[in-house]
N, CA, C and O atoms as a GROMACS GRO file, in nm:
protein
  584
    1MET      N    1   6.041   4.090  -3.682
    1MET     CA    2   5.944   4.002  -3.745
    1MET      C    3   5.946   3.863  -3.679
    1MET      O    4   5.842   3.808  -3.644
    2LEU      N    5   6.066   3.806  -3.663
    2LEU     CA    6   6.079   3.674  -3.603
    2LEU      C    7   6.029   3.675  -3.459
    2LEU      O    8   5.965   3.580  -3.414
    3ARG      N    9   6.058   3.783  -3.388
    3ARG     CA   10   6.013   3.797  -3.249
    3ARG      C   11   5.859   3.795  -3.243
    3ARG      O   12   5.801   3.738  -3.150
    4SER      N   13   5.794   3.858  -3.340
    4SER     CA   14   5.648   3.860  -3.345
    4SER      C   15   5.591   3.721  -3.369
    4SER      O   16   5.495   3.679  -3.304
    5ILE      N   17   5.650   3.649  -3.463
    5ILE     CA   18   5.604   3.514  -3.495
    5ILE      C   19   5.623   3.422  -3.375
    5ILE      O   20   5.533   3.345  -3.340
    6ILE      N   21   5.739   3.430  -3.312
    6ILE     CA   22   5.766   3.347  -3.195
    6ILE      C   23   5.670   3.382  -3.082
    6ILE      O   24   5.620   3.293  -3.012
    7GLY      N   25   5.642   3.511  -3.062
    7GLY     CA   26   5.549   3.555  -2.959
    7GLY      C   27   5.410   3.496  -2.979
    7GLY      O   28   5.347   3.451  -2.883
    8MET      N   29   5.363   3.496  -3.103
    8MET     CA   30   5.230   3.440  -3.130
    8MET      C   31   5.229   3.288  -3.113
    8MET      O   32   5.134   3.232  -3.060
    9ILE      N   33   5.334   3.222  -3.158
    9ILE     CA   34   5.340   3.075  -3.146
    9ILE      C   35   5.347   3.034  -3.000
    9ILE      O   36   5.273   2.945  -2.957
   10VAL      N   37   5.433   3.097  -2.923
   10VAL     CA   38   5.446   3.062  -2.781
   10VAL      C   39   5.317   3.097  -2.705
   10VAL      O   40   5.274   3.022  -2.617
   11GLY      N   41   5.256   3.210  -2.740
   11GLY     CA   42   5.129   3.247  -2.678
   11GLY      C   43   5.021   3.144  -2.708
   11GLY      O   44   4.944   3.107  -2.620
   12TYR      N   45   5.015   3.098  -2.833
   12TYR     CA   46   4.914   2.998  -2.871
   12TYR      C   47   4.939   2.864  -2.801
   12TYR      O   48   4.845   2.800  -2.754
   13VAL      N   49   5.065   2.823  -2.792
   13VAL     CA   50   5.097   2.698  -2.723
   13VAL      C   51   5.060   2.710  -2.575
   13VAL      O   52   5.004   2.617  -2.518
   14ALA      N   53   5.091   2.823  -2.514
   14ALA     CA   54   5.056   2.845  -2.373
   14ALA      C   55   4.904   2.840  -2.355
   14ALA      O   56   4.855   2.781  -2.258
   15LEU      N   57   4.831   2.902  -2.445
   15LEU     CA   58   4.685   2.902  -2.439
   15LEU      C   59   4.631   2.759  -2.447
   15LEU      O   60   4.546   2.720  -2.368
   16THR      N   61   4.681   2.682  -2.542
   16THR     CA   62   4.637   2.544  -2.560
   16THR      C   63   4.667   2.459  -2.437
   16THR      O   64   4.581   2.385  -2.391
   17LEU      N   65   4.787   2.470  -2.385
   17LEU     CA   66   4.824   2.393  -2.266
   17LEU      C   67   4.741   2.434  -2.144
   17LEU      O   68   4.698   2.350  -2.066
   18PHE      N   69   4.720   2.564  -2.130
   18PHE     CA   70   4.639   2.614  -2.019
   18PHE      C   71   4.497   2.560  -2.027
   18PHE      O   72   4.443   2.511  -1.928
   19PHE      N   73   4.436   2.568  -2.146
   19PHE     CA   74   4.300   2.516  -2.164
   19PHE      C   75   4.294   2.368  -2.133
   19PHE      O   76   4.207   2.324  -2.057
   20PHE      N   77   4.385   2.291  -2.190
   20PHE     CA   78   4.382   2.146  -2.169
   20PHE      C   79   4.397   2.113  -2.020
   20PHE      O   80   4.320   2.033  -1.967
   21ALA      N   81   4.495   2.171  -1.955
   21ALA     CA   82   4.520   2.142  -1.814
   21ALA      C   83   4.405   2.187  -1.725
   21ALA      O   84   4.362   2.113  -1.636
   22THR      N   85   4.354   2.305  -1.748
   22THR     CA   86   4.248   2.360  -1.664
   22THR      C   87   4.118   2.282  -1.681
   22THR      O   88   4.053   2.248  -1.582
   23PHE      N   89   4.081   2.255  -1.805
   23PHE     CA   90   3.956   2.182  -1.828
   23PHE      C   91   3.968   2.037  -1.780
   23PHE      O   92   3.870   1.981  -1.730
   24ALA      N   93   4.084   1.976  -1.794
   24ALA     CA   94   4.102   1.839  -1.744
   24ALA      C   95   4.090   1.837  -1.592
   24ALA      O   96   4.022   1.751  -1.536
   25CYS      N   97   4.155   1.931  -1.526
   25CYS     CA   98   4.144   1.939  -1.379
   25CYS      C   99   4.000   1.964  -1.336
   25CYS      O  100   3.951   1.901  -1.242
   26ALA      N  101   3.933   2.054  -1.404
   26ALA     CA  102   3.794   2.086  -1.369
   26ALA      C  103   3.705   1.964  -1.387
   26ALA      O  104   3.615   1.940  -1.306
   27TYR      N  105   3.730   1.888  -1.493
   27TYR     CA  106   3.650   1.767  -1.516
   27TYR      C  107   3.660   1.671  -1.398
   27TYR      O  108   3.560   1.616  -1.353
   28PHE      N  109   3.781   1.652  -1.350
   28PHE     CA  110   3.802   1.558  -1.240
   28PHE      C  111   3.761   1.615  -1.104
   28PHE      O  112   3.719   1.540  -1.017
   29VAL      N  113   3.773   1.746  -1.086
   29VAL     CA  114   3.735   1.808  -0.959
   29VAL      C  115   3.583   1.824  -0.948
   29VAL      O  116   3.524   1.789  -0.846
   30LEU      N  117   3.520   1.875  -1.053
   30LEU     CA  118   3.376   1.898  -1.049
   30LEU      C  119   3.295   1.770  -1.066
   30LEU      O  120   3.192   1.752  -1.003
   31GLY      N  121   3.345   1.683  -1.152
   31GLY     CA  122   3.273   1.559  -1.177
   31GLY      C  123   3.167   1.575  -1.285
   31GLY      O  124   3.120   1.686  -1.313
   32VAL      N  125   3.130   1.465  -1.342
   32VAL     CA  126   3.038   1.461  -1.455
   32VAL      C  127   2.902   1.520  -1.419
   32VAL      O  128   2.842   1.592  -1.499
   33GLU      N  129   2.854   1.490  -1.300
   33GLU     CA  130   2.718   1.533  -1.262
   33GLU      C  131   2.705   1.684  -1.246
   33GLU      O  132   2.595   1.738  -1.261
   34ARG      N  133   2.814   1.753  -1.218
   34ARG     CA  134   2.809   1.900  -1.204
   34ARG      C  135   2.841   1.969  -1.336
   34ARG      O  136   2.809   2.087  -1.353
   35ILE      N  137   2.903   1.899  -1.428
   35ILE     CA  138   2.937   1.958  -1.557
   35ILE      C  139   2.820   1.948  -1.654
   35ILE      O  140   2.792   2.042  -1.729
   36PHE      N  141   2.753   1.833  -1.654
   36PHE     CA  142   2.646   1.808  -1.751
   36PHE      C  143   2.509   1.812  -1.686
   36PHE      O  144   2.494   1.791  -1.566
   37GLN      N  145   2.409   1.841  -1.770
   37GLN     CA  146   2.269   1.829  -1.729
   37GLN      C  147   2.241   1.680  -1.705
   37GLN      O  148   2.312   1.596  -1.759
   38PRO      N  149   2.141   1.647  -1.624
   38PRO     CA  150   2.111   1.506  -1.598
   38PRO      C  151   2.084   1.425  -1.725
   38PRO      O  152   2.006   1.466  -1.811
   39ASP      N  153   2.148   1.311  -1.735
   39ASP     CA  154   2.129   1.214  -1.844
   39ASP      C  155   2.157   1.267  -1.984
   39ASP      O  156   2.107   1.212  -2.082
   40SER      N  157   2.236   1.373  -1.995
   40SER     CA  158   2.269   1.426  -2.128
   40SER      C  159   2.412   1.480  -2.128
   40SER      O  160   2.479   1.485  -2.024
   41TYR      N  161   2.456   1.521  -2.244
   41TYR     CA  162   2.587   1.583  -2.258
   41TYR      C  163   2.576   1.735  -2.272
   41TYR      O  164   2.674   1.801  -2.306
   42GLU      N  165   2.458   1.790  -2.246
   42GLU     CA  166   2.442   1.935  -2.244
   42GLU      C  167   2.505   1.987  -2.116
   42GLU      O  168   2.481   1.935  -2.008
   43VAL      N  169   2.587   2.091  -2.131
   43VAL     CA  170   2.660   2.142  -2.015
   43VAL      C  171   2.568   2.220  -1.922
   43VAL      O  172   2.466   2.275  -1.963
   44SER      N  173   2.608   2.223  -1.796
   44SER     CA  174   2.532   2.292  -1.692
   44SER      C  175   2.565   2.441  -1.690
   44SER      O  176   2.667   2.482  -1.746
   45PRO      N  177   2.480   2.521  -1.626
   45PRO     CA  178   2.512   2.664  -1.610
   45PRO      C  179   2.644   2.687  -1.536
   45PRO      O  180   2.714   2.783  -1.564
   46LEU      N  181   2.678   2.599  -1.442
   46LEU     CA  182   2.807   2.609  -1.374
   46LEU      C  183   2.921   2.603  -1.477
   46LEU      O  184   3.018   2.678  -1.468
   47TRP      N  185   2.908   2.514  -1.573
   47TRP     CA  186   3.011   2.499  -1.675
   47TRP      C  187   3.014   2.620  -1.768
   47TRP      O  188   3.120   2.657  -1.818
   48TRP      N  189   2.899   2.683  -1.793
   48TRP     CA  190   2.896   2.804  -1.877
   48TRP      C  191   2.984   2.911  -1.815
   48TRP      O  192   3.068   2.972  -1.882
   49VAL      N  193   2.964   2.933  -1.686
   49VAL     CA  194   3.040   3.037  -1.615
   49VAL      C  195   3.189   3.000  -1.610
   49VAL      O  196   3.275   3.082  -1.639
   50PHE      N  197   3.216   2.877  -1.572
   50PHE     CA  198   3.353   2.830  -1.562
   50PHE      C  199   3.424   2.840  -1.698
   50PHE      O  200   3.537   2.888  -1.705
   51SER      N  201   3.359   2.796  -1.802
   51SER     CA  202   3.418   2.797  -1.936
   51SER      C  203   3.449   2.939  -1.982
   51SER      O  204   3.556   2.965  -2.038
   52ALA      N  205   3.356   3.031  -1.960
   52ALA     CA  206   3.378   3.170  -1.999
   52ALA      C  207   3.495   3.231  -1.921
   52ALA      O  208   3.578   3.301  -1.978
   53ALA      N  209   3.500   3.205  -1.791
   53ALA     CA  210   3.609   3.258  -1.709
   53ALA      C  211   3.744   3.202  -1.752
   53ALA      O  212   3.842   3.276  -1.763
   54ILE      N  213   3.750   3.073  -1.777
   54ILE     CA  214   3.876   3.011  -1.819
   54ILE      C  215   3.918   3.061  -1.957
   54ILE      O  216   4.037   3.080  -1.982
   55SER      N  217   3.822   3.083  -2.044
   55SER     CA  218   3.853   3.136  -2.176
   55SER      C  219   3.917   3.275  -2.164
   55SER      O  220   4.016   3.305  -2.231
   56LEU      N  221   3.860   3.357  -2.080
   56LEU     CA  222   3.913   3.492  -2.062
   56LEU      C  223   4.051   3.491  -1.995
   56LEU      O  224   4.143   3.559  -2.041
   57VAL      N  225   4.066   3.414  -1.890
   57VAL     CA  226   4.194   3.408  -1.817
   57VAL      C  227   4.304   3.346  -1.903
   57VAL      O  228   4.415   3.399  -1.910
   58GLY      N  229   4.273   3.234  -1.969
   58GLY     CA  230   4.373   3.168  -2.052
   58GLY      C  231   4.418   3.253  -2.170
   58GLY      O  232   4.536   3.256  -2.203
   59SER      N  233   4.324   3.320  -2.232
   59SER     CA  234   4.362   3.404  -2.346
   59SER      C  235   4.436   3.529  -2.300
   59SER      O  236   4.522   3.580  -2.372
   60ALA      N  237   4.404   3.580  -2.180
   60ALA     CA  238   4.481   3.694  -2.125
   60ALA      C  239   4.626   3.652  -2.100
   60ALA      O  240   4.719   3.729  -2.125
   61LEU      N  241   4.643   3.532  -2.049
   61LEU     CA  242   4.779   3.478  -2.030
   61LEU      C  243   4.852   3.470  -2.164
   61LEU      O  244   4.969   3.509  -2.174
   62ALA      N  245   4.785   3.421  -2.265
   62ALA     CA  246   4.846   3.411  -2.399
   62ALA      C  247   4.881   3.548  -2.453
   62ALA      O  248   4.987   3.566  -2.513
   63GLY      N  249   4.793   3.645  -2.433
   63GLY     CA  250   4.821   3.782  -2.479
   63GLY      C  251   4.940   3.844  -2.407
   63GLY      O  252   5.021   3.913  -2.467
   64TYR      N  253   4.948   3.818  -2.277
   64TYR     CA  254   5.061   3.870  -2.199
   64TYR      C  255   5.193   3.808  -2.247
   64TYR      O  256   5.293   3.879  -2.263
   65ILE      N  257   5.192   3.678  -2.270
   65ILE     CA  258   5.312   3.609  -2.319
   65ILE      C  259   5.352   3.661  -2.456
   65ILE      O  260   5.469   3.687  -2.482
   66CYS      N  261   5.253   3.676  -2.544
   66CYS     CA  262   5.281   3.728  -2.677
   66CYS      C  263   5.342   3.868  -2.668
   66CYS      O  264   5.438   3.899  -2.739
   67ALA      N  265   5.286   3.952  -2.581
   67ALA     CA  266   5.338   4.088  -2.564
   67ALA      C  267   5.480   4.088  -2.507
   67ALA      O  268   5.565   4.166  -2.551
   68ALA      N  269   5.504   4.002  -2.410
   68ALA     CA  270   5.636   3.996  -2.347
   68ALA      C  271   5.744   3.954  -2.446
   68ALA      O  272   5.856   4.004  -2.442
   69ILE      N  273   5.710   3.862  -2.536
   69ILE     CA  274   5.808   3.814  -2.633
   69ILE      C  275   5.820   3.907  -2.752
   69ILE      O  276   5.931   3.941  -2.793
   70SER      N  277   5.707   3.948  -2.808
   70SER     CA  278   5.710   4.028  -2.931
   70SER      C  279   5.743   4.174  -2.905
   70SER      O  280   5.800   4.242  -2.991
   71LYS      N  281   5.708   4.223  -2.787
   71LYS     CA  282   5.725   4.363  -2.750
   71LYS      C  283   5.653   4.457  -2.846
   71LYS      O  284   5.698   4.569  -2.871
   72SER      N  285   5.539   4.409  -2.899
   72SER     CA  286   5.463   4.488  -2.997
   72SER      C  287   5.314   4.473  -2.972
   72SER      O  288   5.260   4.363  -2.971
   73GLN      N  289   5.248   4.588  -2.952
   73GLN     CA  290   5.103   4.588  -2.934
   73GLN      C  291   5.035   4.545  -3.064
   73GLN      O  292   4.932   4.476  -3.060
   74ARG      N  293   5.089   4.584  -3.177
   74ARG     CA  294   5.031   4.547  -3.308
   74ARG      C  295   5.033   4.395  -3.327
   74ARG      O  296   4.938   4.337  -3.379
   75THR      N  297   5.141   4.332  -3.287
   75THR     CA  298   5.149   4.186  -3.297
   75THR      C  299   5.041   4.122  -3.212
   75THR      O  300   4.980   4.024  -3.253
   76CYS      N  301   5.018   4.176  -3.094
   76CYS     CA  302   4.914   4.122  -3.005
   76CYS      C  303   4.775   4.142  -3.065
   76CYS      O  304   4.688   4.057  -3.049
   77GLU      N  305   4.754   4.254  -3.133
   77GLU     CA  306   4.626   4.275  -3.200
   77GLU      C  307   4.608   4.175  -3.314
   77GLU      O  308   4.499   4.122  -3.333
   78LEU      N  309   4.714   4.148  -3.388
   78LEU     CA  310   4.708   4.047  -3.493
   78LEU      C  311   4.683   3.909  -3.431
   78LEU      O  312   4.605   3.830  -3.484
   79PHE      N  313   4.749   3.880  -3.321
   79PHE     CA  314   4.731   3.753  -3.251
   79PHE      C  315   4.586   3.737  -3.206
   79PHE      O  316   4.529   3.628  -3.218
   80ALA      N  317   4.525   3.843  -3.154
   80ALA     CA  318   4.384   3.837  -3.114
   80ALA      C  319   4.296   3.804  -3.235
   80ALA      O  320   4.201   3.727  -3.222
   81GLY      N  321   4.327   3.861  -3.351
   81GLY     CA  322   4.252   3.830  -3.472
   81GLY      C  323   4.270   3.686  -3.515
   81GLY      O  324   4.175   3.620  -3.558
   82VAL      N  325   4.392   3.637  -3.503
   82VAL     CA  326   4.420   3.496  -3.538
   82VAL      C  327   4.342   3.403  -3.446
   82VAL      O  328   4.282   3.306  -3.492
   83ILE      N  329   4.343   3.432  -3.317
   83ILE     CA  330   4.268   3.351  -3.219
   83ILE      C  331   4.119   3.354  -3.251
   83ILE      O  332   4.052   3.251  -3.246
   84LEU      N  333   4.068   3.471  -3.284
   84LEU     CA  334   3.927   3.485  -3.319
   84LEU      C  335   3.891   3.394  -3.437
   84LEU      O  336   3.792   3.321  -3.432
   85VAL      N  337   3.972   3.400  -3.543
   85VAL     CA  338   3.945   3.320  -3.663
   85VAL      C  339   3.958   3.170  -3.633
   85VAL      O  340   3.872   3.092  -3.673
   86ILE      N  341   4.062   3.130  -3.562
   86ILE     CA  342   4.082   2.988  -3.530
   86ILE      C  343   3.964   2.934  -3.450
   86ILE      O  344   3.913   2.826  -3.479
   87LEU      N  345   3.920   3.009  -3.350
   87LEU     CA  346   3.810   2.960  -3.266
   87LEU      C  347   3.676   2.961  -3.340
   87LEU      O  348   3.592   2.875  -3.315
   88ILE      N  349   3.656   3.056  -3.429
   88ILE     CA  350   3.534   3.054  -3.511
   88ILE      C  351   3.536   2.930  -3.598
   88ILE      O  352   3.434   2.861  -3.609
   89LEU      N  353   3.648   2.901  -3.660
   89LEU     CA  354   3.658   2.782  -3.745
   89LEU      C  355   3.640   2.654  -3.664
   89LEU      O  356   3.583   2.556  -3.714
   90PHE      N  357   3.687   2.654  -3.540
   90PHE     CA  358   3.670   2.539  -3.453
   90PHE      C  359   3.524   2.522  -3.410
   90PHE      O  360   3.475   2.410  -3.397
   91CYS      N  361   3.455   2.633  -3.389
   91CYS     CA  362   3.318   2.628  -3.338
   91CYS      C  363   3.214   2.596  -3.445
   91CYS      O  364   3.109   2.541  -3.413
   92ILE      N  365   3.239   2.628  -3.570
   92ILE     CA  366   3.140   2.605  -3.676
   92ILE      C  367   3.097   2.458  -3.682
   92ILE      O  368   2.977   2.431  -3.682
   93PRO      N  369   3.190   2.362  -3.688
   93PRO     CA  370   3.145   2.222  -3.691
   93PRO      C  371   3.070   2.181  -3.564
   93PRO      O  372   2.977   2.101  -3.571
   94LYS      N  373   3.111   2.235  -3.449
   94LYS     CA  374   3.044   2.203  -3.324
   94LYS      C  375   2.900   2.257  -3.322
   94LYS      O  376   2.811   2.195  -3.265
   95MET      N  377   2.879   2.372  -3.384
   95MET     CA  378   2.744   2.430  -3.391
   95MET      C  379   2.654   2.347  -3.482
   95MET      O  380   2.533   2.339  -3.459
   96ARG      N  381   2.711   2.288  -3.583
   96ARG     CA  382   2.634   2.205  -3.676
   96ARG      C  383   2.602   2.068  -3.616
   96ARG      O  384   2.500   2.008  -3.652
   97ASP      N  385   2.686   2.019  -3.527
   97ASP     CA  386   2.668   1.887  -3.466
   97ASP      C  387   2.576   1.899  -3.346
   97ASP      O  388   2.622   1.910  -3.232
   98ARG      N  389   2.448   1.899  -3.368
   98ARG     CA  390   2.351   1.915  -3.261
   98ARG      C  391   2.276   1.785  -3.233
   98ARG      O  392   2.163   1.788  -3.184
   99VAL      N  393   2.337   1.672  -3.265
   99VAL     CA  394   2.274   1.542  -3.239
   99VAL      C  395   2.282   1.515  -3.089
   99VAL      O  396   2.392   1.501  -3.034
  100PRO      N  397   2.167   1.506  -3.022
  100PRO     CA  398   2.172   1.481  -2.877
  100PRO      C  399   2.213   1.337  -2.848
  100PRO      O  400   2.171   1.243  -2.916
  101HIS      N  401   2.294   1.322  -2.746
  101HIS     CA  402   2.338   1.190  -2.702
  101HIS      C  403   2.293   1.172  -2.557
  101HIS      O  404   2.301   1.265  -2.477
  102SER      N  405   2.246   1.054  -2.526
  102SER     CA  406   2.210   1.024  -2.387
  102SER      C  407   2.336   0.986  -2.311
  102SER      O  408   2.427   0.922  -2.364
  103ARG      N  409   2.340   1.027  -2.186
  103ARG     CA  410   2.454   0.996  -2.101
  103ARG      C  411   2.409   0.901  -1.992
  103ARG      O  412   2.309   0.925  -1.924
  104ALA      N  413   2.482   0.794  -1.977
  104ALA     CA  414   2.450   0.698  -1.871
  104ALA      C  415   2.580   0.640  -1.816
  104ALA      O  416   2.671   0.606  -1.893
  105GLY      N  417   2.589   0.630  -1.687
  105GLY     CA  418   2.706   0.570  -1.625
  105GLY      C  419   2.828   0.660  -1.629
  105GLY      O  420   2.818   0.781  -1.648
  106GLU      N  421   2.943   0.598  -1.611
  106GLU     CA  422   3.070   0.669  -1.611
  106GLU      C  423   3.102   0.721  -1.751
  106GLU      O  424   3.069   0.657  -1.851
  107VAL      N  425   3.165   0.837  -1.756
  107VAL     CA  426   3.201   0.900  -1.883
  107VAL      C  427   3.350   0.930  -1.879
  107VAL      O  428   3.397   0.998  -1.788
  108SER      N  429   3.424   0.882  -1.977
  108SER     CA  430   3.567   0.911  -1.982
  108SER      C  431   3.588   1.057  -2.023
  108SER      O  432   3.500   1.118  -2.084
  109TYR      N  433   3.702   1.111  -1.989
  109TYR     CA  434   3.733   1.249  -2.023
  109TYR      C  435   3.728   1.270  -2.174
  109TYR      O  436   3.675   1.370  -2.221
  110MET      N  437   3.782   1.176  -2.250
  110MET     CA  438   3.783   1.189  -2.396
  110MET      C  439   3.641   1.185  -2.452
  110MET      O  440   3.610   1.261  -2.544
  111ASP      N  441   3.555   1.098  -2.400
  111ASP     CA  442   3.415   1.095  -2.444
  111ASP      C  443   3.344   1.225  -2.408
  111ASP      O  444   3.266   1.278  -2.487
  112ALA      N  445   3.372   1.276  -2.290
  112ALA     CA  446   3.310   1.402  -2.249
  112ALA      C  447   3.351   1.515  -2.343
  112ALA      O  448   3.266   1.595  -2.382
  113MET      N  449   3.478   1.522  -2.380
  113MET     CA  450   3.524   1.626  -2.472
  113MET      C  451   3.457   1.610  -2.608
  113MET      O  452   3.417   1.709  -2.669
  114ARG      N  453   3.446   1.489  -2.654
  114ARG     CA  454   3.392   1.463  -2.787
  114ARG      C  455   3.242   1.486  -2.796
  114ARG      O  456   3.193   1.534  -2.898
  115LEU      N  457   3.168   1.452  -2.691
  115LEU     CA  458   3.022   1.453  -2.696
  115LEU      C  459   2.957   1.575  -2.631
  115LEU      O  460   2.835   1.590  -2.638
  116THR      N  461   3.035   1.660  -2.570
  116THR     CA  462   2.981   1.778  -2.502
  116THR      C  463   2.895   1.861  -2.597
  116THR      O  464   2.932   1.887  -2.711
  117GLN      N  465   2.780   1.902  -2.547
  117GLN     CA  466   2.688   1.987  -2.622
  117GLN      C  467   2.680   2.123  -2.552
  117GLN      O  468   2.619   2.136  -2.446
  118MET      N  469   2.742   2.222  -2.613
  118MET     CA  470   2.738   2.359  -2.562
  118MET      C  471   2.622   2.431  -2.629
  118MET      O  472   2.588   2.400  -2.743
  119PRO      N  473   2.560   2.526  -2.560
  119PRO     CA  474   2.457   2.606  -2.626
  119PRO      C  475   2.520   2.686  -2.741
  119PRO      O  476   2.638   2.722  -2.736
  120THR      N  477   2.442   2.714  -2.843
  120THR     CA  478   2.492   2.788  -2.959
  120THR      C  479   2.552   2.922  -2.917
  120THR      O  480   2.654   2.964  -2.971
  121TRP      N  481   2.488   2.989  -2.823
  121TRP     CA  482   2.538   3.120  -2.782
  121TRP      C  483   2.678   3.112  -2.721
  121TRP      O  484   2.755   3.208  -2.729
  122MET      N  485   2.713   2.998  -2.661
  122MET     CA  486   2.849   2.981  -2.608
  122MET      C  487   2.950   2.971  -2.722
  122MET      O  488   3.062   3.021  -2.711
  123HIS      N  489   2.911   2.907  -2.831
  123HIS     CA  490   3.001   2.898  -2.947
  123HIS      C  491   3.021   3.034  -3.011
  123HIS      O  492   3.126   3.059  -3.070
  124VAL      N  493   2.925   3.121  -3.000
  124VAL     CA  494   2.937   3.257  -3.052
  124VAL      C  495   3.019   3.343  -2.956
  124VAL      O  496   3.101   3.424  -2.999
  125LEU      N  497   2.997   3.325  -2.827
  125LEU     CA  498   3.064   3.406  -2.725
  125LEU      C  499   3.214   3.375  -2.712
  125LEU      O  500   3.295   3.467  -2.704
  126ASN      N  501   3.251   3.247  -2.710
  126ASN     CA  502   3.389   3.208  -2.679
  126ASN      C  503   3.496   3.269  -2.770
  126ASN      O  504   3.597   3.317  -2.718
  127PRO      N  505   3.480   3.271  -2.902
  127PRO     CA  506   3.585   3.332  -2.985
  127PRO      C  507   3.607   3.481  -2.953
  127PRO      O  508   3.720   3.528  -2.945
  128GLY      N  509   3.498   3.554  -2.935
  128GLY     CA  510   3.510   3.696  -2.902
  128GLY      C  511   3.571   3.717  -2.765
  128GLY      O  512   3.652   3.807  -2.746
  129LEU      N  513   3.532   3.634  -2.670
  129LEU     CA  514   3.586   3.643  -2.535
  129LEU      C  515   3.737   3.614  -2.535
  129LEU      O  516   3.813   3.681  -2.466
  130ALA      N  517   3.777   3.515  -2.612
  130ALA     CA  518   3.920   3.481  -2.621
  130ALA      C  519   3.999   3.594  -2.685
  130ALA      O  520   4.108   3.628  -2.639
  131ALA      N  521   3.946   3.652  -2.792
  131ALA     CA  522   4.016   3.764  -2.857
  131ALA      C  523   4.027   3.882  -2.761
  131ALA      O  524   4.132   3.947  -2.753
  132LEU      N  525   3.919   3.910  -2.689
  132LEU     CA  526   3.922   4.017  -2.588
  132LEU      C  527   4.026   3.987  -2.480
  132LEU      O  528   4.099   4.076  -2.438
  133GLY      N  529   4.031   3.863  -2.436
  133GLY     CA  530   4.130   3.824  -2.335
  133GLY      C  531   4.272   3.847  -2.381
  133GLY      O  532   4.356   3.893  -2.304
  134VAL      N  533   4.301   3.813  -2.507
  134VAL     CA  534   4.436   3.837  -2.562
  134VAL      C  535   4.469   3.986  -2.555
  134VAL      O  536   4.579   4.023  -2.514
  135LEU      N  537   4.375   4.070  -2.595
  135LEU     CA  538   4.399   4.215  -2.592
  135LEU      C  539   4.418   4.266  -2.450
  135LEU      O  540   4.503   4.351  -2.425
  136LEU      N  541   4.337   4.214  -2.356
  136LEU     CA  542   4.353   4.256  -2.216
  136LEU      C  543   4.487   4.210  -2.159
  136LEU      O  544   4.554   4.286  -2.089
  137GLY      N  545   4.525   4.088  -2.189
  137GLY     CA  546   4.655   4.038  -2.143
  137GLY      C  547   4.770   4.118  -2.199
  137GLY      O  548   4.866   4.146  -2.128
  138ALA      N  549   4.760   4.154  -2.326
  138ALA     CA  550   4.866   4.234  -2.388
  138ALA      C  551   4.874   4.372  -2.325
  138ALA      O  552   4.983   4.428  -2.312
  139ARG      N  553   4.761   4.426  -2.284
  139ARG     CA  554   4.760   4.560  -2.221
  139ARG      C  555   4.821   4.557  -2.081
  139ARG      O  556   4.866   4.660  -2.030
  140MET      N  557   4.822   4.440  -2.019
  140MET     CA  558   4.885   4.429  -1.886
  140MET      C  559   5.035   4.447  -1.896
  140MET      O  560   5.100   4.485  -1.799
  141LYS      N  561   5.091   4.421  -2.012
  141LYS     CA  562   5.235   4.439  -2.036
  141LYS      C  563   5.251   4.572  -2.106
  141LYS      O  564   5.204   4.588  -2.219
  142LYS      N  565   5.314   4.668  -2.042
  142LYS     CA  566   5.331   4.802  -2.100
  142LYS      C  567   5.422   4.794  -2.223
  142LYS      O  568   5.538   4.754  -2.215
  143LEU      N  569   5.364   4.834  -2.338
  143LEU     CA  570   5.438   4.826  -2.465
  143LEU      C  571   5.419   4.954  -2.544
  143LEU      O  572   5.322   5.027  -2.523
  144PRO      N  573   5.514   4.982  -2.635
  144PRO     CA  574   5.493   5.093  -2.727
  144PRO      C  575   5.385   5.054  -2.829
  144PRO      O  576   5.357   4.936  -2.848
  145GLU      N  577   5.324   5.152  -2.893
  145GLU     CA  578   5.215   5.127  -2.988
  145GLU      C  579   5.262   5.056  -3.114
  145GLU      O  580   5.180   4.988  -3.176
  146GLY      N  581   5.384   5.066  -3.157
  146GLY     CA  582   5.430   5.010  -3.285
  146GLY      C  583   5.478   4.873  -3.283
  146GLY      O  584   5.518   4.821  -3.387
   0.00000   0.00000   0.00000
C-alpha cells in the first residue's frame, strides 16, 4: 500500500517538474511570437501540437515512474484516474475564463502562463491525453496485473 502511494506521489511530482521545465524552456526557445497568435494570448497551432506532445510524453514518464516504484498495474490505472480528475478540475476554471486580453510588447513568463488562452477543445483533450500517457508509460514497465 505504501509503495503504491509513494509511486503515485513521486510520479505526480515528476510530471509537474517535467511540465514546468519543458514549458519554461519552450517559452524561451520558441519565443512569444511563435507561441501566441499576433497581438493576443491565444496560442498558435505550433503550441497546440507541442502542448499535446509534451502532455503525452510527460505523463508517460510519470506512469513509468509510478509503475517502477509501485510495481502494480492497478496502482498505475488508479494514478491515471487521479491525473484525469486533477486536470479536469484544473481546466474547468480556465474554460470559464474566456476574457480576451490584448498582447503588446514583451511578455514575462508568469504573465504568459496566467493569460494564455487555449481553445476549449485543448482543455477537453489534455486530461484524457495525460491519463492515456500514464497508462502507456506504465505499460512500458513490465508488471504483473495485480
